[in-house]
Amino acid sequence: MATGTMSARRDNMAFLVEALVLLVVLMASLAVFTNLFASAQREGRHSARTTHAIILATNAAEAFSADPQVGEVTSSSDGMRVSCNAQAEPSGPGKMYRAEVTVVEEDTGETLYTIETARYVRGDA
């Protein structure tokens, strides 16, 4: 009878060890997946912010192309500052207007996107 009790204890102990090892593996897997999901969420937010910056810069570049003006024009939208710095230079019978559009995050001062554009305007127009 004592031998059967020892065997049962050994079986119970083996079961507990296996259960603990399985629990540790499951917890480690859960930690890895949680880290992956958090990283994916951060990348998604960064991508959305960059996409919005590109849209703002493109809109400012199109507005400059429609009506080129020399100087700096600044506007703000959704926590981002859009700056369009333009110069004009004589070119043949007209002027070549060049602009650099920069989108900066207002909170951090980080430059999110920069685009350069140009437009030629004839002198007789």
Coordinates of N, CA, C and O in Angstrom, one line a residue:
M1 N 0.8 -1.2 0.0 CA 0.0 0.0 0.0 C 0.9 1.3 0.0 O 0.5 2.2 -0.6
A2 N 1.9 1.2 0.7 CA 2.8 2.3 0.7 C 3.4 2.6 -0.7 O 3.7 3.7 -1.0
T3 N 3.7 1.6 -1.4 CA 4.2 1.7 -2.7 C 3.2 2.4 -3.7 O 3.6 3.3 -4.5
G4 N 2.0 2.1 -3.6 CA 0.9 2.7 -4.4 C 0.8 4.2 -4.0 O 0.5 5.0 -4.9
T5 N 0.9 4.5 -2.8 CA 0.8 5.9 -2.3 C 1.9 6.7 -2.9 O 1.7 7.9 -3.3
M6 N 3.1 6.2 -2.9 CA 4.3 6.9 -3.4 C 4.2 7.1 -4.9 O 4.5 8.1 -5.4
S7 N 3.6 6.1 -5.6 CA 3.4 6.2 -7.0 C 2.4 7.3 -7.3 O 2.5 8.0 -8.3
A8 N 1.3 7.3 -6.6 CA 0.3 8.3 -6.8 C 0.8 9.7 -6.5 O 0.5 10.7 -7.2
R9 N 1.7 9.9 -5.4 CA 2.3 11.2 -5.2 C 3.2 11.6 -6.3 O 3.2 12.8 -6.7
R10 N 4.0 10.6 -6.8 CA 4.9 10.9 -7.9 C 4.1 11.4 -9.1 O 4.5 12.3 -9.8
D11 N 3.0 10.7 -9.4 CA 2.1 11.1 -10.5 C 1.5 12.5 -10.3 O 1.5 13.3 -11.3
N12 N 1.1 12.7 -9.1 CA 0.5 14.1 -8.8 C 1.6 15.2 -9.0 O 1.3 16.2 -9.5
M13 N 2.8 14.9 -8.5 CA 3.9 15.8 -8.6 C 4.3 16.1 -10.0 O 4.5 17.2 -10.4
A14 N 4.3 15.0 -10.8 CA 4.6 15.2 -12.3 C 3.6 16.0 -13.0 O 3.9 16.9 -13.8
F15 N 2.3 15.8 -12.6 CA 1.2 16.6 -13.2 C 1.4 18.0 -12.8 O 1.2 18.9 -13.7
L16 N 1.7 18.3 -11.6 CA 1.8 19.7 -11.1 C 3.0 20.4 -11.8 O 2.9 21.6 -12.3
V17 N 4.1 19.7 -12.0 CA 5.3 20.2 -12.7 C 4.9 20.5 -14.2 O 5.2 21.6 -14.7
E18 N 4.3 19.6 -14.8 CA 3.8 19.8 -16.2 C 2.9 21.0 -16.3 O 3.0 21.8 -17.2
A19 N 2.0 21.1 -15.4 CA 1.0 22.2 -15.4 C 1.7 23.5 -15.2 O 1.4 24.5 -15.9
L20 N 2.7 23.6 -14.3 CA 3.4 24.8 -14.1 C 4.2 25.2 -15.3 O 4.3 26.4 -15.7
V21 N 4.9 24.2 -15.9 CA 5.7 24.5 -17.1 C 4.7 25.0 -18.2 O 5.0 26.0 -18.9
L22 N 3.6 24.4 -18.4 CA 2.6 24.8 -19.4 C 2.1 26.2 -19.1 O 2.0 27.1 -20.0
L23 N 1.9 26.5 -17.8 CA 1.5 27.9 -17.4 C 2.5 28.9 -17.8 O 2.2 30.0 -18.3
V24 N 3.8 28.6 -17.5 CA 4.9 29.5 -17.8 C 5.0 29.8 -19.3 O 5.2 30.9 -19.8
V25 N 4.9 28.7 -20.1 CA 4.9 28.8 -21.6 C 3.7 29.7 -22.1 O 3.9 30.6 -22.9
L26 N 2.5 29.5 -21.5 CA 1.4 30.3 -21.9 C 1.6 31.7 -21.5 O 1.2 32.6 -22.3
M27 N 2.1 32.0 -20.4 CA 2.3 33.4 -19.9 C 3.4 34.1 -20.8 O 3.2 35.2 -21.2
A28 N 4.4 33.4 -21.2 CA 5.5 33.9 -22.1 C 4.9 34.2 -23.4 O 5.1 35.3 -24.0
S29 N 4.1 33.3 -23.9 CA 3.4 33.5 -25.2 C 2.5 34.7 -25.2 O 2.5 35.5 -26.1
L30 N 1.7 34.8 -24.1 CA 0.8 36.0 -23.9 C 1.6 37.3 -23.9 O 1.2 38.3 -24.5
A31 N 2.7 37.3 -23.2 CA 3.6 38.5 -23.2 C 4.1 38.9 -24.6 O 4.1 40.0 -25.0
V32 N 4.5 37.9 -25.3 CA 5.0 38.1 -26.7 C 3.9 38.7 -27.6 O 4.1 39.7 -28.3
F33 N 2.7 38.1 -27.5 CA 1.6 38.6 -28.4 C 1.2 39.9 -28.0 O 0.9 40.8 -28.8
T34 N 1.2 40.2 -26.7 CA 0.8 41.5 -26.2 C 1.8 42.6 -26.7 O 1.4 43.7 -27.2
N35 N 3.0 42.3 -26.7 CA 4.1 43.2 -27.2 C 3.9 43.4 -28.7 O 4.0 44.5 -29.2
L36 N 3.6 42.3 -29.4 CA 3.4 42.5 -30.9 C 2.2 43.3 -31.2 O 2.3 44.2 -32.1
F37 N 1.1 43.2 -30.5 CA -0.1 44.0 -30.7 C 0.1 45.4 -30.3 O -0.3 46.3 -31.0
A38 N 0.8 45.7 -29.2 CA 1.2 47.1 -28.8 C 2.0 47.7 -29.9 O 1.9 48.9 -30.2
S39 N 3.0 47.0 -30.4 CA 3.9 47.5 -31.4 C 3.1 47.8 -32.7 O 3.3 48.9 -33.3
A40 N 2.2 46.9 -33.1 CA 1.4 47.2 -34.3 C 0.5 48.4 -34.1 O 0.3 49.2 -35.1
Q41 N 0.0 48.6 -32.9 CA -0.8 49.8 -32.7 C 0.0 51.0 -32.7 O -0.5 52.0 -33.3
R42 N 1.2 51.0 -32.2 CA 2.0 52.2 -32.3 C 2.4 52.5 -33.7 O 2.3 53.7 -34.2
E43 N 2.7 51.5 -34.5 CA 3.0 51.7 -35.9 C 1.8 52.2 -36.7 O 1.9 53.1 -37.6
G44 N 0.6 51.8 -36.4 CA -0.6 52.2 -37.0 C -0.8 53.7 -36.7 O -1.2 54.5 -37.6
R45 N -0.6 54.1 -35.5 CA -0.8 55.5 -35.1 C 0.2 56.4 -35.8 O -0.1 57.5 -36.3
H46 N 1.4 55.9 -35.9 CA 2.5 56.7 -36.6 C 2.2 56.8 -38.1 O 2.3 57.9 -38.7
S47 N 1.7 55.7 -38.7 CA 1.3 55.7 -40.1 C 0.2 56.7 -40.4 O 0.2 57.4 -41.3
A48 N -0.8 56.7 -39.5 CA -2.0 57.6 -39.7 C -1.5 59.1 -39.5 O -2.0 59.9 -40.3
R49 N -0.6 59.3 -38.6 CA -0.1 60.7 -38.4 C 0.7 61.1 -39.6 O 0.5 62.3 -40.1
T50 N 1.5 60.3 -40.2 CA 2.3 60.6 -41.3 C 1.4 60.8 -42.6 O 1.6 61.7 -43.4
T51 N 0.4 60.0 -42.7 CA -0.5 60.1 -43.8 C -1.2 61.4 -43.8 O -1.4 62.1 -44.8
H52 N -1.7 61.8 -42.6 CA -2.3 63.1 -42.4 C -1.4 64.3 -42.7 O -1.8 65.3 -43.4
A53 N -0.1 64.1 -42.3 CA 0.9 65.2 -42.7 C 1.1 65.3 -44.2 O 1.2 66.4 -44.7
I54 N 1.1 64.2 -44.9 CA 1.3 64.2 -46.3 C 0.1 64.9 -47.0 O 0.3 65.6 -47.9
I55 N -1.1 64.6 -46.5 CA -2.3 65.2 -47.1 C -2.2 66.7 -46.9 O -2.5 67.5 -47.8
L56 N -1.8 67.2 -45.7 CA -1.7 68.6 -45.4 C -0.7 69.3 -46.3 O -0.9 70.4 -46.8
A57 N 0.5 68.6 -46.4 CA 1.5 69.2 -47.3 C 1.1 69.2 -48.7 O 1.4 70.2 -49.4
T58 N 0.4 68.2 -49.2 CA 0.0 68.2 -50.6 C -1.1 69.3 -50.8 O -1.0 70.0 -51.9
N59 N -2.0 69.5 -49.9 CA -3.0 70.5 -50.0 C -2.3 71.9 -50.1 O -2.7 72.8 -50.9
A60 N -1.3 72.1 -49.2 CA -0.6 73.4 -49.2 C 0.2 73.6 -50.5 O 0.2 74.7 -51.1
A61 N 0.8 72.6 -51.1 CA 1.5 72.6 -52.3 C 0.5 72.9 -53.5 O 0.9 73.7 -54.4
E62 N -0.6 72.4 -53.5 CA -1.6 72.6 -54.5 C -2.1 74.1 -54.4 O -2.3 74.7 -55.4
A63 N -2.3 74.5 -53.2 CA -2.8 75.9 -53.0 C -1.7 76.9 -53.5 O -2.0 77.9 -54.1
F64 N -0.4 76.6 -53.2 CA 0.7 77.4 -53.7 C 0.7 77.4 -55.3 O 0.9 78.4 -55.9
S65 N 0.5 76.2 -55.8 CA 0.6 76.1 -57.3 C -0.6 76.9 -57.9 O -0.4 77.5 -59.0
A66 N -1.7 77.0 -57.3 CA -2.9 77.7 -57.8 C -2.6 79.2 -57.7 O -3.0 80.0 -58.6
D67 N -2.0 79.7 -56.7 CA -1.8 81.1 -56.5 C -0.4 81.3 -55.8 O -0.3 81.5 -54.6
P68 N 0.7 81.3 -56.6 CA 2.0 81.4 -55.9 C 2.2 82.8 -55.4 O 2.0 83.8 -56.0
Q69 N 2.7 82.8 -54.1 CA 3.0 84.1 -53.5 C 4.4 83.9 -52.8 O 4.7 82.9 -52.2
V70 N 5.2 85.0 -52.8 CA 6.5 85.0 -52.2 C 6.3 85.2 -50.7 O 5.5 86.0 -50.2
G71 N 7.1 84.5 -49.9 CA 7.1 84.7 -48.4 C 6.8 83.4 -47.7 O 6.8 82.3 -48.3
E72 N 6.4 83.5 -46.5 CA 6.1 82.3 -45.7 C 4.6 82.4 -45.2 O 4.2 83.4 -44.7
V73 N 3.9 81.3 -45.5 CA 2.5 81.2 -45.1 C 2.5 80.0 -44.1 O 3.0 78.9 -44.4
T74 N 1.9 80.3 -42.9 CA 1.8 79.2 -41.9 C 0.3 79.0 -41.5 O -0.4 80.0 -41.4
S75 N 0.0 77.8 -41.3 CA -1.4 77.4 -40.8 C -1.3 76.2 -39.9 O -0.2 75.5 -39.9
S76 N -2.3 76.0 -39.1 CA -2.3 74.9 -38.2 C -3.6 74.1 -38.4 O -4.6 74.6 -38.8
S77 N -3.4 72.8 -38.2 CA -4.5 71.9 -38.4 C -4.3 70.6 -37.6 O -3.2 70.0 -37.8
D78 N -5.2 70.2 -36.7 CA -5.1 68.9 -36.0 C -3.8 68.7 -35.3 O -3.2 67.7 -35.3
G79 N -3.2 69.8 -34.6 CA -2.0 69.7 -33.9 C -0.7 69.7 -34.8 O 0.3 69.3 -34.3
M80 N -0.9 70.0 -36.0 CA 0.2 70.1 -37.0 C 0.3 71.5 -37.5 O -0.7 72.1 -37.9
R81 N 1.5 72.0 -37.7 CA 1.8 73.3 -38.3 C 2.3 73.1 -39.7 O 3.3 72.4 -39.9
V82 N 1.6 73.7 -40.7 CA 2.0 73.7 -42.1 C 2.7 75.0 -42.4 O 2.1 76.0 -42.3
S83 N 3.9 74.9 -42.9 CA 4.6 76.1 -43.3 C 5.0 76.0 -44.8 O 5.6 75.1 -45.2
C84 N 4.7 77.1 -45.5 CA 5.0 77.1 -47.0 C 5.9 78.4 -47.2 O 5.5 79.5 -47.0
N85 N 7.2 78.1 -47.4 CA 8.2 79.2 -47.6 C 8.5 79.3 -49.1 O 9.0 78.3 -49.7
A86 N 8.2 80.4 -49.8 CA 8.3 80.5 -51.2 C 9.2 81.7 -51.6 O 9.3 82.7 -50.9
Q87 N 9.9 81.5 -52.7 CA 10.8 82.5 -53.3 C 10.4 82.6 -54.8 O 10.0 81.6 -55.4
A88 N 10.7 83.8 -55.4 CA 10.5 83.9 -56.8 C 11.9 84.3 -57.4 O 12.7 85.1 -56.8
E89 N 12.1 83.8 -58.6 CA 13.4 84.2 -59.4 C 13.0 84.4 -60.8 O 12.2 83.7 -61.4
P90 N 13.6 85.5 -61.4 CA 13.3 85.8 -62.8 C 13.8 84.6 -63.7 O 14.8 84.0 -63.5
S91 N 13.0 84.3 -64.7 CA 13.3 83.2 -65.6 C 12.7 83.5 -66.9 O 11.5 83.3 -67.1
G92 N 13.5 84.0 -67.8 CA 13.0 84.4 -69.2 C 12.0 85.5 -69.1 O 12.2 86.5 -68.3
P93 N 10.9 85.4 -69.7 CA 9.9 86.4 -69.7 C 9.0 86.4 -68.5 O 8.1 87.3 -68.3
G94 N 9.2 85.4 -67.6 CA 8.3 85.3 -66.4 C 9.1 85.1 -65.1 O 10.2 85.5 -65.0
K95 N 8.5 84.5 -64.2 CA 9.1 84.2 -62.9 C 8.9 82.7 -62.6 O 7.8 82.1 -62.8
M96 N 9.9 82.1 -62.0 CA 9.8 80.8 -61.4 C 9.6 80.9 -59.9 O 10.5 81.4 -59.2
Y97 N 8.5 80.4 -59.5 CA 8.2 80.4 -58.0 C 8.5 79.0 -57.5 O 8.1 78.0 -58.0
R98 N 9.3 79.0 -56.4 CA 9.7 77.7 -55.8 C 9.3 77.8 -54.3 O 9.4 78.8 -53.7
A99 N 8.7 76.7 -53.8 CA 8.3 76.7 -52.4 C 8.7 75.3 -51.8 O 8.8 74.3 -52.4
E100 N 8.9 75.4 -50.5 CA 9.1 74.2 -49.7 C 8.0 74.2 -48.6 O 7.9 75.2 -47.8
V101 N 7.3 73.1 -48.6 CA 6.2 73.0 -47.6 C 6.7 72.0 -46.6 O 7.1 70.9 -46.9
T102 N 6.6 72.4 -45.3 CA 7.0 71.5 -44.2 C 5.9 71.4 -43.2 O 5.2 72.4 -42.9
V103 N 5.6 70.2 -42.8 CA 4.6 69.9 -41.8 C 5.4 69.5 -40.5 O 6.1 68.5 -40.5
V104 N 5.1 70.2 -39.4 CA 5.7 70.0 -38.1 C 4.7 69.7 -37.1 O 3.6 70.4 -37.0
E105 N 4.9 68.7 -36.2 CA 4.0 68.4 -35.1 C 4.2 69.5 -34.1 O 5.3 69.7 -33.6
E106 N 3.1 70.1 -33.7 CA 3.2 71.3 -32.8 C 3.7 70.9 -31.4 O 4.4 71.6 -30.7
D107 N 3.3 69.7 -30.9 CA 3.6 69.3 -29.5 C 5.1 69.0 -29.4 O 5.8 69.5 -28.4
T108 N 5.7 68.3 -30.3 CA 7.1 67.8 -30.2 C 8.0 68.6 -31.1 O 9.2 68.6 -30.8
G109 N 7.5 69.3 -32.0 CA 8.4 70.1 -32.9 C 9.1 69.2 -34.0 O 10.0 69.6 -34.7
E110 N 8.6 67.9 -34.1 CA 9.2 67.0 -35.0 C 8.7 67.3 -36.4 O 7.5 67.4 -36.7
T111 N 9.6 67.3 -37.4 CA 9.2 67.5 -38.8 C 8.7 66.1 -39.3 O 9.4 65.1 -39.3
L112 N 7.4 66.2 -39.7 CA 6.8 64.9 -40.2 C 6.9 64.7 -41.7 O 7.0 63.6 -42.1
Y113 N 6.9 65.8 -42.4 CA 6.9 65.7 -43.9 C 7.4 67.0 -44.5 O 7.0 68.1 -44.1
T114 N 8.1 66.9 -45.6 CA 8.6 68.1 -46.4 C 8.4 67.8 -47.8 O 8.7 66.7 -48.3
I115 N 7.9 68.8 -48.6 CA 7.8 68.6 -50.0 C 8.2 69.9 -50.7 O 8.0 71.0 -50.1
E116 N 8.8 69.8 -51.9 CA 9.1 71.0 -52.6 C 8.3 71.0 -53.9 O 8.0 70.0 -54.5
T117 N 7.9 72.2 -54.3 CA 7.1 72.4 -55.5 C 7.6 73.7 -56.2 O 8.3 74.5 -55.6
A118 N 7.2 73.8 -57.4 CA 7.5 75.0 -58.2 C 6.4 75.3 -59.2 O 5.7 74.4 -59.7
R119 N 6.4 76.6 -59.6 CA 5.4 77.0 -60.7 C 6.0 78.1 -61.5 O 6.5 79.1 -60.9
Y120 N 5.9 78.0 -62.8 CA 6.4 79.1 -63.7 C 5.2 79.9 -64.0 O 4.1 79.4 -64.4
V121 N 5.3 81.3 -63.9 CA 4.3 82.2 -64.3 C 4.9 83.1 -65.4 O 5.9 83.8 -65.1
R122 N 4.2 83.2 -66.5 CA 4.7 84.0 -67.6 C 4.6 85.5 -67.2 O 3.7 85.9 -66.5
G123 N 5.4 86.3 -67.8 CA 5.4 87.7 -67.5 C 4.2 88.5 -68.0 O 3.8 89.5 -67.4
D124 N 3.6 88.1 -69.1 CA 2.5 88.8 -69.7 C 1.2 88.4 -69.1 O 0.2 88.9 -69.5
A125 N 1.2 87.5 -68.2 CA -0.1 87.0 -67.6 C -0.5 87.8 -66.5 O 0.1 88.6 -65.8

